[in-house]
Amino acid sequence: MIATGRTVTVRVPATTANLGPGFDTLGLALALYDELTVTVRDQPGASVEVHGVGEGEVPTDETNLVVRSIAHTFAAYGQEMPGLDLVARNVIPHGRGLGSSGAAIASGVVAAQALLEGVVEIDGLGLLARATELEGHPDNVAPALFGGLTIAWTTPEGPRYKKLNVHRGVSPLVLVPGHTMSTALARSLQPESVPHADAIFNVSRSTLLIASLIQSPELLFEATEDKLHQSYRASAMPETDALIRALRAAGYPAVVSGAGPSILVLCSDPAQRKGATELVERTAATPWQSLVLAVDIKGATVVLHPDDVTQP
């Protein structure tokens, strides 16, 4: 039985997936955070109070994605979800390719893990499995849960991940437009098969990308080349495509962030990031918000009130 009044606060980072050639495999956690506080109450059901991004737009009842993630996790371990009051303080942009849905799911499963502590023990692979069941693929939820650079894959036994530490010189820049992009639409533009040469090209670039991110940032421009997904989606994101072309023509390693329409520039040092920011300010035909972000290394963190601190 979970005591009424038990409260947990979860902090989850934004993520950027694919990173160019690592389609549905590579993800990176960024230091931009949504925060969720969950309190157990006497009455059944759930209510959600939303502040910031999504306020007045996302559901505030049991249909909310965070609530559904908590309920899914409780059900997966044969537990009945208690009544809950949730307060969400959101900063991660919605519908921009920065993992907002993955962050919501991650915050829900981690909150459930914390609430169930002492009743059911859920390890990291359990969290990843529950989150992937909801998200459909692990490339965004893995870095949201564990931080850093993650390689995610699936096995008959469930999803797996490997977390890697990113070279301190890597300096991410995220460019966020005013419009959104549907992940479902972006995925619908992908062909069922790709040329053999393109597949080989991306295998070489994705392996080079891992080496570049953890050891050799000077190779990031070549390492972020892609032939599997970005060109197929370009027609649905003309402003994104145009700005990526302009950045890459000037030597900056720019890629689509997740399903877009945001752009990730994986700069090799802060000076290069400053140059990319100035290029966007000079040449972009439409407004873009520039976010100078660090790589998050912790992933989701939990505070068990009043003073116990844990991490998945």
Rosetta silent file (secondary structure, phi, psi, omega in degrees, C-alpha in Angstrom):
SEQUENCE: MIATGRTVTVRVPATTANLGPGFDTLGLALALYDELTVTVRDQPGASVEVHGVGEGEVPTDETNLVVRSIAHTFAAYGQEMPGLDLVARNVIPHGRGLGSSGAAIASGVVAAQALLEGVVEIDGLGLLARATELEGHPDNVAPALFGGLTIAWTTPEGPRYKKLNVHRGVSPLVLVPGHTMSTALARSLQPESVPHADAIFNVSRSTLLIASLIQSPELLFEATEDKLHQSYRASAMPETDALIRALRAAGYPAVVSGAGPSILVLCSDPAQRKGATELVERTAATPWQSLVLAVDIKGATVVLHPDDVTQP
SCORE:     score description
SCORE:     0.000 S_00000001
   1 L     0.000  129.463 -179.989    0.000    0.000    0.000 S_00000001
   2 L   -92.706  127.054 -173.616    1.392    3.401   -1.009 S_00000001
   3 L   -67.270  137.188  173.098    0.852    6.019    1.674 S_00000001
   4 L   -60.193  137.722 -179.184   -1.381    8.988    0.957 S_00000001
   5 L    94.237  -11.749  178.296    0.708   12.126    0.675 S_00000001
   6 L   -61.704  132.054 -174.191    3.782   10.397   -0.688 S_00000001
   7 E  -130.489  137.136  174.632    5.398   12.827   -3.120 S_00000001
   8 E  -132.151  147.269  174.329    8.105   12.457   -5.739 S_00000001
   9 E  -121.588  130.200 -177.205    9.624   14.971   -8.125 S_00000001
  10 E  -118.404  136.290  177.724   11.158   13.830  -11.408 S_00000001
  11 E  -121.056  123.765 -173.261   13.411   15.892  -13.688 S_00000001
  12 E  -127.960  135.102 -178.120   13.867   14.639  -17.262 S_00000001
  13 E   -82.626  157.502  166.605   16.077   16.070  -20.045 S_00000001
  14 E   -66.104  160.505  177.528   15.192   16.855  -23.619 S_00000001
  15 E  -137.882  157.549  172.597   16.662   14.506  -26.192 S_00000001
  16 E  -129.050  128.087 -174.293   17.681   14.592  -29.806 S_00000001
  17 E  -108.906  163.241  177.817   17.549   11.371  -31.805 S_00000001
  18 L    79.325  -51.738  178.491   19.190   10.052  -34.997 S_00000001
  19 L    56.535   32.505 -176.883   22.034   12.647  -34.936 S_00000001
  20 L    98.123 -100.564 -172.742   22.165   12.365  -38.702 S_00000001
  21 L   -82.054  -14.489 -173.121   23.082    8.807  -39.719 S_00000001
  22 L   -86.265   53.621 -172.478   22.073    6.944  -36.515 S_00000001
  23 L   -58.562  125.294  177.724   18.423    6.537  -37.513 S_00000001
  24 L    60.091   19.200 -175.611   16.276    4.980  -34.733 S_00000001
  25 L  -131.379  -45.606 -174.617   19.474    3.992  -32.888 S_00000001
  26 E  -102.077  142.060  176.261   21.412    6.952  -31.503 S_00000001
  27 E  -146.256  155.137 -177.062   20.170    9.543  -29.036 S_00000001
  28 E  -135.920  131.792  177.516   21.666   12.364  -27.010 S_00000001
  29 E   -87.241  138.641 -177.032   20.376   13.939  -23.792 S_00000001
  30 E  -119.994  149.061 -174.809   20.405   17.736  -23.623 S_00000001
  31 E   -80.184   67.847  175.207   20.427   20.047  -20.612 S_00000001
  32 E  -143.879  121.401 -161.752   16.859   21.314  -21.004 S_00000001
  33 E  -126.133  138.999  163.825   14.448   19.852  -18.468 S_00000001
  34 E   -95.060  145.843  179.801   10.802   19.149  -17.756 S_00000001
  35 E  -125.517  136.450 -177.099    9.922   18.700  -14.087 S_00000001
  36 E  -129.492  130.580  173.175    7.074   16.623  -12.690 S_00000001
  37 E  -116.318  128.765 -177.153    5.794   16.408   -9.098 S_00000001
  38 E  -123.132  130.132  179.143    3.431   13.547   -8.213 S_00000001
  39 E  -126.063  132.181  177.633    1.520   13.239   -4.938 S_00000001
  40 E   -76.649  133.448 -179.393   -0.588   10.275   -3.835 S_00000001
  41 E  -123.998  170.590 -179.927   -4.109   11.279   -2.761 S_00000001
  42 L   -72.117  -42.685 -174.722   -7.127    9.545   -1.192 S_00000001
  43 L   -74.435  142.749  178.046   -9.505    9.957   -4.126 S_00000001
  44 L   -69.947  169.707  179.860   -9.109    7.650   -7.150 S_00000001
  45 L    89.360 -166.219 -177.980   -8.190    8.953  -10.596 S_00000001
  46 E  -151.758  146.191  172.732   -5.687   11.626  -11.506 S_00000001
  47 E  -128.066  146.973 -177.090   -5.522   15.358  -12.075 S_00000001
  48 E  -128.204  130.089  174.434   -2.757   17.236  -13.859 S_00000001
  49 E  -110.101  122.261 -174.377   -1.736   20.863  -13.472 S_00000001
  50 E  -112.868  130.024  174.995    0.435   22.054  -16.360 S_00000001
  51 E  -121.958  140.238  178.439    2.698   25.105  -16.318 S_00000001
  52 E    88.551 -140.133 -176.654    4.765   26.295  -19.267 S_00000001
  53 L   -60.779  130.945  179.497    4.820   24.429  -22.566 S_00000001
  54 L    90.328   -7.323 -179.831    1.514   22.655  -23.215 S_00000001
  55 L   -61.454  127.791 -177.615   -0.445   24.673  -20.656 S_00000001
  56 L    80.208    0.667 -176.895   -4.057   24.861  -21.807 S_00000001
  57 L  -120.349  -45.511 -176.034   -3.339   22.348  -24.592 S_00000001
  58 L   -84.337  154.542  179.724   -2.468   18.912  -23.181 S_00000001
  59 L   -60.916  150.110 -179.639   -5.040   16.800  -21.286 S_00000001
  60 L  -120.145   23.359  177.964   -5.250   17.287  -17.533 S_00000001
  61 L  -127.176 -156.969 -176.327   -6.973   14.012  -16.648 S_00000001
  62 L   -64.418  -13.893  179.290   -6.247   10.275  -16.907 S_00000001
  63 L   -83.337   -8.125  177.809   -5.689   10.600  -20.668 S_00000001
  64 L   -59.020  140.483 -175.590   -2.550   12.697  -20.118 S_00000001
  65 H   -60.713  -37.031  178.753    0.536   10.883  -21.455 S_00000001
  66 H   -65.634  -44.670  178.790    2.371   11.104  -18.134 S_00000001
  67 H   -62.314  -43.112  178.962   -0.578    9.619  -16.251 S_00000001
  68 H   -62.717  -33.410  178.431   -0.911    6.861  -18.839 S_00000001
  69 H   -69.815  -40.501  176.004    2.790    6.098  -18.433 S_00000001
  70 H   -63.413  -47.207 -178.687    2.446    5.814  -14.669 S_00000001
  71 H   -62.161  -39.669  179.427   -0.649    3.624  -15.029 S_00000001
  72 H   -62.342  -41.711 -179.171    1.081    1.414  -17.615 S_00000001
  73 H   -68.145  -44.282  176.148    4.028    0.839  -15.297 S_00000001
  74 H   -57.737  -47.167 -177.714    1.829    0.011  -12.315 S_00000001
  75 H   -63.850  -37.318 -178.507   -0.191   -2.439  -14.430 S_00000001
  76 H   -62.349  -25.447 -179.722    2.954   -4.069  -15.844 S_00000001
  77 L  -109.562   19.279  173.473    3.959   -5.048  -12.298 S_00000001
  78 L    69.203   27.983 -178.297    0.486   -6.099  -11.193 S_00000001
  79 L  -114.678  147.434  177.044   -0.137   -3.045   -9.015 S_00000001
  80 L   -88.933  128.209 -179.626   -3.175   -0.799   -8.814 S_00000001
  81 L   -71.832  130.580  176.631   -2.391    2.861   -9.390 S_00000001
  82 L   -75.879  173.694  171.627   -3.492    5.077   -6.498 S_00000001
  83 E   -66.208  141.480 -173.681   -5.176    8.439   -6.898 S_00000001
  84 E  -136.860  142.708  166.752   -2.629   11.033   -7.998 S_00000001
  85 E  -111.102  127.676 -178.767   -2.184   14.774   -8.228 S_00000001
  86 E  -119.377  141.031  171.923    0.429   15.826  -10.778 S_00000001
  87 E  -125.054  117.861 -178.322    2.087   19.177  -11.363 S_00000001
  88 E  -109.562  128.030  175.234    4.069   19.444  -14.617 S_00000001
  89 E  -115.480  102.232 -168.800    6.475   22.301  -15.280 S_00000001
  90 E  -104.193  134.979  176.731    7.372   21.968  -18.940 S_00000001
  91 L  -121.867  -30.126 -176.557   10.170   23.650  -20.849 S_00000001
  92 L   -66.272  124.767  179.763   10.849   21.184  -23.697 S_00000001
  93 L   -60.090  143.208  178.189    9.125   22.391  -26.898 S_00000001
  94 L   -91.176  142.598  174.324    6.330   20.145  -28.176 S_00000001
  95 L    66.244   26.605 -176.973    6.296   18.795  -31.723 S_00000001
  96 L  -118.917    4.647 -179.385    9.788   20.092  -32.528 S_00000001
  97 L    82.750   27.308  179.905   11.922   16.933  -32.541 S_00000001
  98 L  -118.410   22.355  170.585   13.331   17.390  -29.026 S_00000001
  99 L    73.794   31.085 -178.168   11.816   14.322  -27.391 S_00000001
 100 H   -64.504  -40.184  178.790    8.895   15.933  -25.537 S_00000001
 101 H   -70.100  -38.648  176.019    6.780   12.767  -25.705 S_00000001
 102 H   -62.143  -38.254  178.007    9.769   10.636  -24.711 S_00000001
 103 H   -66.603  -40.275  178.512   10.385   12.953  -21.757 S_00000001
 104 H   -62.607  -44.374  179.375    6.734   12.678  -20.693 S_00000001
 105 H   -65.671  -45.196  179.420    6.884    8.887  -20.869 S_00000001
 106 H   -60.350  -42.358 -179.725   10.229    8.745  -19.068 S_00000001
 107 H   -64.256  -36.006  178.895    8.959   11.006  -16.297 S_00000001
 108 H   -67.685  -46.013 -177.373    5.910    8.784  -15.856 S_00000001
 109 H   -70.863  -33.504  178.232    7.760    5.474  -15.627 S_00000001
 110 H   -71.958  -38.146  175.181   10.416    6.936  -13.308 S_00000001
 111 H   -61.331  -41.849  177.904    7.722    8.464  -11.082 S_00000001
 112 H   -62.634  -43.024  177.203    6.042    5.053  -10.943 S_00000001
 113 H   -56.502  -44.212 -178.071    9.365    3.412  -10.037 S_00000001
 114 H   -68.934  -40.804  179.639    9.812    5.866   -7.160 S_00000001
 115 H   -66.075  -31.735 -177.623    6.251    5.482   -5.905 S_00000001
 116 L   -88.440   -0.242 -179.427    6.589    1.686   -5.969 S_00000001
 117 L   -56.871  130.818 -176.608    9.894    1.639   -4.107 S_00000001
 118 L    90.830  -13.812  176.831    9.618   -0.918   -1.328 S_00000001
 119 L  -108.086  -51.842  176.679    6.707   -2.614   -3.091 S_00000001
 120 L  -136.315  134.332  177.008    8.214   -3.545   -6.472 S_00000001
 121 L   -97.226  123.814 -178.272   11.835   -3.013   -7.525 S_00000001
 122 L  -117.652  119.942 -179.328   12.214   -1.792  -11.110 S_00000001
 123 L   -90.665 -177.535 -176.849   15.723   -1.657  -12.604 S_00000001
 124 H   -59.715  -42.431  178.825   17.015    0.352  -15.559 S_00000001
 125 H   -66.920  -32.348  175.334   16.113   -2.266  -18.167 S_00000001
 126 H   -65.140  -43.207  176.196   12.634   -2.449  -16.675 S_00000001
 127 H   -60.145  -45.913 -178.716   12.247    1.300  -17.045 S_00000001
 128 H   -62.906  -40.931 -179.936   13.488    1.136  -20.639 S_00000001
 129 H   -62.794  -47.252 -178.540   11.121   -1.724  -21.476 S_00000001
 130 H   -64.426  -42.827 -179.159    8.059    0.062  -20.074 S_00000001
 131 H   -65.777  -39.739 -179.800    8.971    3.337  -21.777 S_00000001
 132 H   -67.648  -35.763  175.954    9.638    1.636  -25.111 S_00000001
 133 H   -57.289  -33.874 -179.712    6.282   -0.165  -24.970 S_00000001
 134 H   -86.306  -40.892 -176.103    4.658    3.259  -24.898 S_00000001
 135 H   -80.137  -31.212  179.644    6.980    5.175  -27.235 S_00000001
 136 L    99.522  -25.079  176.886    7.372    2.382  -29.804 S_00000001
 137 L  -154.247  152.589 -169.357   11.157    2.666  -30.134 S_00000001
 138 L   -92.680    1.279 -169.519   13.920    3.289  -27.585 S_00000001
 139 L   -68.900  -28.405  175.663   16.098    5.943  -29.242 S_00000001
 140 L   -90.537  -40.074 -175.279   14.518    8.919  -27.423 S_00000001
 141 H   -71.846  -28.801  179.942   13.544    7.323  -24.129 S_00000001
 142 H   -61.806  -52.402  178.050   16.995    5.778  -23.526 S_00000001
 143 H   -67.751  -30.116  176.598   18.868    9.113  -23.281 S_00000001
 144 H   -63.183  -38.219 -179.694   15.921   10.663  -21.393 S_00000001
 145 H   -77.366  -41.236 -166.748   16.221    7.916  -18.779 S_00000001
 146 H  -115.699  -12.868  178.258   19.992    7.517  -18.597 S_00000001
 147 L    79.148  174.998  176.988   21.589   10.672  -20.030 S_00000001
 148 L    68.442 -158.311  173.068   24.617   11.076  -22.272 S_00000001
 149 E   -91.706  127.407  179.211   24.950    9.483  -25.688 S_00000001
 150 E  -122.136  140.550  167.904   22.998    6.248  -25.946 S_00000001
 151 E  -104.024  125.066 -177.879   23.013    3.433  -28.466 S_00000001
 152 E  -121.187  142.235  176.922   19.681    1.609  -28.318 S_00000001
 153 E  -149.747  168.289 -179.601   18.637   -1.668  -29.907 S_00000001
 154 E  -116.480  149.462  176.911   15.987   -4.334  -29.479 S_00000001
 155 E  -132.545  168.392  175.776   16.295   -8.046  -28.715 S_00000001
 156 L   -58.808  -22.889 -179.840   13.719  -10.833  -28.307 S_00000001
 157 L   -89.921   -4.421  179.766   14.035  -10.199  -24.562 S_00000001
 158 E   127.396  179.366 -178.722   13.337   -6.472  -24.906 S_00000001
 159 E   -72.242  151.650  177.919   15.155   -3.200  -25.604 S_00000001
 160 E  -133.445  163.444  179.760   18.773   -2.681  -24.587 S_00000001
 161 E  -150.082  157.944  169.819   21.060    0.343  -24.398 S_00000001
 162 E  -131.518  124.071  178.001   24.658    1.402  -23.976 S_00000001
 163 E   -94.936  135.360  178.327   25.440    4.802  -22.470 S_00000001
 164 E  -125.334  148.487  176.400   28.626    6.594  -23.549 S_00000001
 165 L   -85.947  135.736 -176.251   30.265    9.751  -22.252 S_00000001
 166 L   -89.013  140.994  177.530   30.554   12.559  -24.788 S_00000001
 167 L   -54.848  138.644 -174.581   33.842   14.366  -25.443 S_00000001
 168 L   -65.631  -17.061  178.710   33.946   17.642  -23.527 S_00000001
 169 L   -77.883  -20.754 -178.393   34.595   19.587  -26.732 S_00000001
 170 L   -64.109  125.627 -172.866   31.243   18.670  -28.287 S_00000001
 171 E  -127.671   91.761 -176.193   29.082   21.807  -28.161 S_00000001
 172 E   -70.090  141.366  170.514   25.447   21.273  -29.204 S_00000001
 173 E  -126.044  127.896  178.344   23.388   24.058  -30.726 S_00000001
 174 E  -114.338  130.133  179.894   19.660   23.509  -31.214 S_00000001
 175 E  -110.943  119.094 -172.624   17.680   25.724  -33.593 S_00000001
 176 E  -114.041  120.808  177.324   13.938   25.709  -32.931 S_00000001
 177 E   -83.551  173.837  179.517   11.416   27.102  -35.444 S_00000001
 178 L   -79.593  -16.818 -177.087    7.995   28.455  -34.601 S_00000001
 179 L  -101.652  164.852 -177.676    6.134   25.634  -36.354 S_00000001
 180 L  -106.175  174.902  176.944    5.727   21.983  -35.418 S_00000001
 181 L  -144.606  132.246  177.704    6.152   18.677  -37.245 S_00000001
 182 L   -77.701  126.329  176.834    4.196   15.464  -36.785 S_00000001
 183 H   -61.121  -39.583  179.585    6.429   12.491  -36.027 S_00000001
 184 H   -62.195  -41.713  177.848    3.873   10.212  -37.689 S_00000001
 185 H   -64.023  -45.415 -179.797    3.979   12.328  -40.858 S_00000001
 186 H   -57.978  -43.658 -179.462    7.782   12.354  -40.853 S_00000001
 187 H   -68.474  -30.349 -178.897    7.875    8.553  -40.536 S_00000001
 188 H   -68.044  -18.254 -179.239    5.303    8.128  -43.306 S_00000001
 189 L   -84.797   -7.012  179.687    7.727    9.723  -45.759 S_00000001
 190 L   -76.735  135.925  175.380   10.304    6.979  -45.233 S_00000001
 191 L   -73.765  157.413  178.939   10.581    4.345  -47.994 S_00000001
 192 L   -69.818  -28.124  178.834   10.194    0.668  -47.105 S_00000001
 193 L  -141.355  158.296  179.943   13.640   -0.075  -48.532 S_00000001
 194 L  -129.772  158.385  177.934   16.753    1.907  -49.412 S_00000001
 195 L   -59.157  146.237 -179.629   19.590    1.325  -51.873 S_00000001
 196 H   -56.581  -41.026 -179.121   22.338   -1.015  -50.688 S_00000001
 197 H   -64.136  -36.842  178.774   24.971    1.679  -51.196 S_00000001
 198 H   -67.899  -38.289  177.896   23.030    4.103  -48.991 S_00000001
 199 H   -62.868  -44.379  177.925   22.780    1.519  -46.224 S_00000001
 200 H   -62.760  -41.156  178.958   26.551    0.942  -46.331 S_00000001
 201 H   -56.580  -47.350 -177.707   27.105    4.709  -46.344 S_00000001
 202 H   -71.626  -31.165  174.684   25.089    5.138  -43.162 S_00000001
 203 H   -61.583  -44.082 -178.971   26.737    2.221  -41.402 S_00000001
 204 H   -66.108  -42.280 -177.781   30.121    3.857  -41.969 S_00000001
 205 H   -71.365  -36.944 -178.823   28.918    7.298  -40.893 S_00000001
 206 H   -69.338  -37.090  175.933   27.084    6.121  -37.776 S_00000001
 207 H   -68.866  -39.141  175.291   30.138    4.223  -36.525 S_00000001
 208 H   -63.593  -36.061 -179.281   32.303    7.261  -37.300 S_00000001
 209 H   -62.926  -41.931  178.238   29.781    9.439  -35.451 S_00000001
 210 H   -61.113  -45.307  178.118   30.172    7.445  -32.242 S_00000001
 211 H   -62.200  -38.567 -179.262   33.954    7.802  -32.465 S_00000001
 212 H   -66.458  -41.331 -176.234   33.590   11.514  -33.177 S_00000001
 213 H   -72.552  -31.085 -176.735   31.277   12.150  -30.230 S_00000001
 214 H  -100.754  -16.622 -173.105   33.363   10.306  -27.664 S_00000001
 215 L  -139.936  -37.973 -169.531   36.902   10.882  -28.952 S_00000001
 216 L  -132.543   74.007 -177.068   37.354   12.952  -32.132 S_00000001
 217 H   -59.249  -22.444 -179.398   34.973   15.943  -32.443 S_00000001
 218 H   -64.689  -13.882 -179.862   36.972   17.293  -35.392 S_00000001
 219 H   -97.065    6.935 -172.464   35.381   14.549  -37.530 S_00000001
 220 H   -64.179  -30.050 -179.105   31.777   15.521  -36.743 S_00000001
 221 H   -63.077  -53.230  178.014   31.084   17.146  -40.114 S_00000001
 222 H   -65.076  -35.963 -175.465   31.729   13.985  -42.116 S_00000001
 223 H   -68.426  -19.760 -177.716   30.267   11.817  -39.363 S_00000001
 224 L   -96.125    8.340  175.228   26.863   13.544  -39.543 S_00000001
 225 L   -68.827  145.926 -175.557   26.263   12.797  -43.238 S_00000001
 226 L  -145.930  143.194  174.195   23.101   10.775  -43.878 S_00000001
 227 L  -129.927    7.780 -174.521   21.346    9.057  -46.791 S_00000001
 228 L   -96.810  -32.435 -171.942   18.627    7.088  -44.991 S_00000001
 229 L  -139.984  -33.848 -171.141   15.998    9.548  -43.805 S_00000001
 230 H   -66.778  -40.673 -178.328   16.647   13.292  -44.001 S_00000001
 231 H   -66.232  -31.361 -179.785   16.376   13.709  -47.760 S_00000001
 232 H   -71.513  -26.619 -177.416   13.060   11.827  -47.827 S_00000001
 233 H   -95.139   -6.678 -171.266   11.575   14.175  -45.215 S_00000001
 234 H   -59.724  -37.684 -176.597   12.981   17.394  -46.670 S_00000001
 235 H   -63.767  -26.874  179.756    9.879   18.268  -48.712 S_00000001
 236 H   -83.714  -12.097 -178.754    7.774   18.367  -45.527 S_00000001
 237 L  -135.048   65.025 -174.177   10.262   20.731  -43.825 S_00000001
 238 H   -61.312  -37.371  179.523   11.496   23.168  -46.494 S_00000001
 239 H   -67.163  -40.189  177.805   12.725   25.808  -44.006 S_00000001
 240 H   -63.259  -46.785 -179.139   14.617   23.155  -42.043 S_00000001
 241 H   -60.900  -43.025 -178.404   16.133   21.698  -45.195 S_00000001
 242 H   -64.330  -41.558 -178.150   17.207   25.113  -46.474 S_00000001
 243 H   -72.313  -36.693  175.743   18.907   26.089  -43.218 S_00000001
 244 H   -61.864  -43.478  178.332   20.676   22.734  -42.868 S_00000001
 245 H   -60.502  -42.526 -179.942   22.006   23.125  -46.413 S_00000001
 246 H   -65.208  -42.316  179.462   23.255   26.632  -45.628 S_00000001
 247 H   -65.462  -45.160 -178.571   24.936   25.504  -42.417 S_00000001
 248 H   -69.099  -33.873  176.614   26.590   22.478  -44.005 S_00000001
 249 H   -61.828  -27.714  178.742   27.741   24.538  -46.994 S_00000001
 250 L   -92.638    4.810  175.046   29.595   26.686  -44.459 S_00000001
 251 L    93.593   11.901 -179.397   31.149   23.623  -42.818 S_00000001
 252 L   -96.431  135.088 -176.476   28.856   23.222  -39.810 S_00000001
 253 L   -79.076   76.532 -176.346   27.683   19.677  -38.865 S_00000001
 254 E   -98.258  140.453  179.017   23.931   20.349  -38.957 S_00000001
 255 E  -143.283  166.712  172.293   21.254   17.632  -38.959 S_00000001
 256 E   -72.587  134.316  176.591   17.534   17.290  -38.345 S_00000001
 257 L   -85.017  114.451 -178.441   16.804   16.864  -34.641 S_00000001
 258 L    57.669 -130.605  177.878   14.689   13.737  -34.280 S_00000001
 259 L   -85.241    0.341 -179.954   11.690   13.943  -36.593 S_00000001
 260 L    85.153 -179.385    5.448   12.189   17.710  -36.914 S_00000001
 261 L   -89.580    4.306  177.888   11.603   20.480  -37.624 S_00000001
 262 L   -65.726  160.166 -179.489   14.308   21.606  -35.172 S_00000001
 263 E  -118.105  136.600  173.474   17.944   21.471  -36.230 S_00000001
 264 E  -108.218  127.930  173.959   20.852   20.082  -34.209 S_00000001
 265 E  -113.510  112.619 -177.606   24.337   21.443  -34.903 S_00000001
 266 E   -91.811   79.818 -175.995   26.980   19.198  -33.312 S_00000001
 267 E   -72.930  152.517 -176.820   29.792   21.702  -33.096 S_00000001
 268 L   -87.727  -12.055  176.532   33.303   20.578  -32.220 S_00000001
 269 L  -164.538  166.008 -178.168   33.982   23.499  -29.857 S_00000001
 270 H   -60.871  -32.192  179.939   32.260   26.624  -28.449 S_00000001
 271 H   -65.421  -41.405  178.003   33.846   28.894  -31.066 S_00000001
 272 H   -64.889  -38.625  178.141   32.317   26.876  -33.898 S_00000001
 273 H   -62.190  -40.465  178.087   28.951   27.000  -32.143 S_00000001
 274 H   -62.551  -41.071  178.653   29.184   30.792  -31.931 S_00000001
 275 H   -64.139  -40.004  178.555   29.920   30.945  -35.661 S_00000001
 276 H   -64.795  -41.215  178.690   26.916   28.756  -36.472 S_00000001
 277 H   -61.766  -42.938  179.939   24.648   30.938  -34.336 S_00000001
 278 H   -66.961  -36.692  177.518   25.838   34.073  -36.120 S_00000001
 279 H   -62.263  -43.486  179.046   25.303   32.465  -39.541 S_00000001
 280 H   -61.972  -43.878 -179.771   21.692   31.663  -38.641 S_00000001
 281 H   -61.507  -34.527 -177.462   21.102   35.222  -37.437 S_00000001
 282 H   -79.797  -37.114 -164.676   22.484   36.608  -40.716 S_00000001
 283 H  -115.797  -17.790 -174.340   20.931   34.263  -43.252 S_00000001
 284 L   -64.340  132.839 -178.797   17.809   32.489  -41.965 S_00000001
 285 L   -79.169  -20.839  179.673   14.717   33.442  -43.948 S_00000001
 286 L  -128.558  159.905 -176.904   12.381   32.617  -41.027 S_00000001
 287 L   -67.326  138.380  175.304   12.741   33.089  -37.239 S_00000001
 288 E  -134.506  135.914  173.717   14.681   30.433  -35.287 S_00000001
 289 E   -88.687  126.284  179.808   15.311   30.255  -31.558 S_00000001
 290 E   -95.943  121.158  178.491   18.932   29.362  -30.808 S_00000001
 291 E  -111.712  112.557  176.473   19.438   27.148  -27.749 S_00000001
 292 E   -89.439  107.397 -170.390   23.042   26.795  -26.587 S_00000001
 293 L  -123.041  148.446  170.705   22.875   23.562  -24.596 S_00000001
 294 L   -88.273  165.069  171.355   25.215   21.235  -22.767 S_00000001
 295 E   -79.668  127.423  175.048   25.012   17.458  -22.967 S_00000001
 296 L   -77.169  135.608 -177.737   23.086   16.107  -19.981 S_00000001
 297 L  -110.355   -6.643 -175.594   25.003   13.285  -18.297 S_00000001
 298 L  -100.794  -30.152 -172.387   22.544   12.166  -15.605 S_00000001
 299 L    74.658 -153.689 -178.761   19.270   11.481  -17.397 S_00000001
 300 L   -67.125  133.159  175.557   16.118   11.318  -15.288 S_00000001
 301 E  -123.190  152.965 -174.157   16.629   12.164  -11.618 S_00000001
 302 E  -129.872  137.116  168.722   14.206   11.699   -8.734 S_00000001
 303 E  -112.795  121.337  173.428   13.688   13.423   -5.412 S_00000001
 304 E   -93.820  110.652 -174.496   11.705   11.408   -2.857 S_00000001
 305 L   -68.937  143.595   10.283   10.310   14.045   -0.536 S_00000001
 306 L   -86.799  -27.145 -169.580   11.283   15.305    1.920 S_00000001
 307 L  -148.373    9.805  178.447   15.004   14.602    1.447 S_00000001
 308 E   -88.309  133.823 -179.884   15.883   11.232   -0.114 S_00000001
 309 E  -118.537  129.158  178.821   17.560   11.497   -3.535 S_00000001
 310 E  -135.147  172.322  179.299   17.769    8.582   -5.958 S_00000001
 311 L  -146.085  140.820 -179.612   18.480    7.976   -9.621 S_00000001
 312 L   -68.174    0.000    0.000   17.271    5.217  -12.000 S_00000001
